[in-house]
Structure formats: structure tokens, C-alpha cells
C-alpha positions as a printed NumPy array, in Angstrom:
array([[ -9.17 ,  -9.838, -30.26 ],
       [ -7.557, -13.111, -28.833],
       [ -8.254, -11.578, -24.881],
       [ -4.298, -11.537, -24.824],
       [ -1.42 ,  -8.644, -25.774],
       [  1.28 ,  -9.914, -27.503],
       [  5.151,  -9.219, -26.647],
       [  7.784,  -9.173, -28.968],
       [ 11.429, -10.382, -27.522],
       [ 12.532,  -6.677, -27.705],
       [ 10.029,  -5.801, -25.069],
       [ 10.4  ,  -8.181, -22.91 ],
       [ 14.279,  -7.387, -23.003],
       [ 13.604,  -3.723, -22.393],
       [ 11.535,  -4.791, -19.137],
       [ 14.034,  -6.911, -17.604],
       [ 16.628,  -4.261, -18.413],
       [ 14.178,  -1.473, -16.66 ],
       [ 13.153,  -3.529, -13.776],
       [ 16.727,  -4.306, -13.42 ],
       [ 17.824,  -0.674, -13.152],
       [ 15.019,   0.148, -10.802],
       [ 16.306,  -2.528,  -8.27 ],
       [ 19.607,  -2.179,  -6.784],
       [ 19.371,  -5.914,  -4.711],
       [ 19.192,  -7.162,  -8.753],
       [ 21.74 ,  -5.261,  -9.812],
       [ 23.678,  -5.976,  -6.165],
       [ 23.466,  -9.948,  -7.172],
       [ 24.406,  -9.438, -10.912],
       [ 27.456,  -7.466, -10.07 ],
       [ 29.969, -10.044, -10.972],
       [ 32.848,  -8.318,  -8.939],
       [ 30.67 ,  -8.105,  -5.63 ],
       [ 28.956, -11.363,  -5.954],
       [ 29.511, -14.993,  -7.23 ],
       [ 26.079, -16.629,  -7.604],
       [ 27.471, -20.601,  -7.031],
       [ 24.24 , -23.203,  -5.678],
       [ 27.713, -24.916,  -3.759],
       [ 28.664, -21.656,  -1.814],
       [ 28.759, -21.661,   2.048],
       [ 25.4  , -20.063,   3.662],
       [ 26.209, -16.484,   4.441],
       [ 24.254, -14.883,   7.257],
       [ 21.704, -12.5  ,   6.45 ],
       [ 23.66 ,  -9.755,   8.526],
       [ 26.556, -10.509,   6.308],
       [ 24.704,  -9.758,   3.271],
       [ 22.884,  -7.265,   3.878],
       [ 26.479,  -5.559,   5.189],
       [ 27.937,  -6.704,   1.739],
       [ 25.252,  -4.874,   0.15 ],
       [ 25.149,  -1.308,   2.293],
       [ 28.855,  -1.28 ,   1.403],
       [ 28.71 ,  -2.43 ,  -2.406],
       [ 25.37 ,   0.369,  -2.729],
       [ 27.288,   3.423,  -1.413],
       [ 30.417,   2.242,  -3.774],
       [ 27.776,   2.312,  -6.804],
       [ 26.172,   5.867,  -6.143],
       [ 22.771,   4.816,  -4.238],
       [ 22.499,   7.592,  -1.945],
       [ 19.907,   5.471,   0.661],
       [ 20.652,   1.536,   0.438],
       [ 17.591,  -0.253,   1.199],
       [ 16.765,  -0.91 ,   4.675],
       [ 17.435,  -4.504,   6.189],
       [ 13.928,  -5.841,   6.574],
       [ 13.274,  -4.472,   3.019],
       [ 16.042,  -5.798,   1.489],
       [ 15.824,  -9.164,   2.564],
       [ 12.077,  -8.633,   1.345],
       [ 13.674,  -8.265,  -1.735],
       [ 16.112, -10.834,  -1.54 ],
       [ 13.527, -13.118,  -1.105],
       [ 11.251, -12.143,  -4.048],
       [ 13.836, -11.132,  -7.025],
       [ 16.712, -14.396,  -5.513],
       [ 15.393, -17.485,  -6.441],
       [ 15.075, -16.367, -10.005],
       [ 19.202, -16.662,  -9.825],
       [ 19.28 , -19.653,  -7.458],
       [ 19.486, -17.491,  -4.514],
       [ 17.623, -18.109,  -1.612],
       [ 16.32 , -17.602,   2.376],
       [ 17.118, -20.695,   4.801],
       [ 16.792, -21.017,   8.061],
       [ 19.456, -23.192,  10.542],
       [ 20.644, -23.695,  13.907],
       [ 22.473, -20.685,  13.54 ],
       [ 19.529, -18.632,  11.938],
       [ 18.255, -17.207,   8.896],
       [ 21.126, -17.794,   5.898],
       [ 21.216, -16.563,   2.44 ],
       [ 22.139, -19.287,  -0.077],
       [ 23.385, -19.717,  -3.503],
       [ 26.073, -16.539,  -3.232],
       [ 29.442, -16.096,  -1.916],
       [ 30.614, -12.345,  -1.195],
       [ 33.509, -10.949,  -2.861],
       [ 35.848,  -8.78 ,  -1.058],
       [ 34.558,  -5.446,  -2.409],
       [ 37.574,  -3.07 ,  -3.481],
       [ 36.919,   0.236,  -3.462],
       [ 39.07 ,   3.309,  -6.011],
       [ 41.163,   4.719,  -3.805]])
């Protein structure tokens, strides 16, 4: 009647934990033993990322890891909501607000 639908907190926690689930870059930068989200970290190059990311996806079952242009698409949109971000230097397009863990794979 108000022109509006109301959500309860239990909703809204469902859809964060489904969108989530349904994106692998979210779940890539929430992974607290791949990534360390820290506004002070070095700039990491977008190539480094996005190999960071191929390598963590196939360790965590995804059998086709987003392409690059795609996942910095996504990097850019989902990010900043963690303090993640696209720059651009000297030396080219950087990702800030992460520093890449040394994955370890079971072996």
C-alpha cells in the first residue's frame, strides 16, 4: 500500500549470502587465506591479480575462472564495497586495497 516492499534482516542476509555464492571474484576477495583486504597494501598489478585469482578459482572447484576483461569488470563493480579498488599509474592499471597471499595448495 505504501508503493514500497518491505525486507526483513533475514532476507537481506539470505541475498548477500546468494549473491555471494553466485560470484566467485566475491568469494575470491573474502577468502581470508588468499587475500588480505588492508587500504595500506602495495598496488598489485591487474595481471597479478587476475593470476592470483585463475590460480585460487581452480584450487576452489570453478571449472572456467572468469575471463580477464570480465573479471576486472567485476573487480570494479563488487571491490569498492570492501575498499578495493581500480587505479591507474605510471606503471598502469593497479588494483588497490588487497595484498595476495601465497596460495598453498593440498598436496
Amino acid at each position: 500500500k505504501a508503493g514500497g516492499l518491505r525486507v526483513t534482516p533475514s532476507h537481506s542476509a539470505a541475498m548477500d549470502k546468494w549473491r555471494n555464492a553466485a560470484n566467485p571474484i566475491i568469494q575470491w576477495l573474502t577468502d581470508v587465506d588468499a587475500i588480505e583486504l588492508d587500504p595500506q597494501a602495495r598496488d598489485t598489478t591487474t595481471t597479478q591479480a587476475y593470476e592470483h585469482y585463475r590460480r585460487w578459482a581452480a584450487d576452489a572447484g570453478f571449472r572456467h575462472a572468469f575471463g580477464r576483461n570480465h573479471f576486472l569488470d567485476l573487480l570494479e563493480t563488487t571491490g569498492p564495497a570492501r575498499g578495493v579498488r581500480l587505479t591507474r599509474t605510471n606503471e598502469g592499471r593497479m588494483v588497490a586495497g588487497l595484498a595476495l597471499k601465497p596460495l598453498r595448495f593440498p598436496g
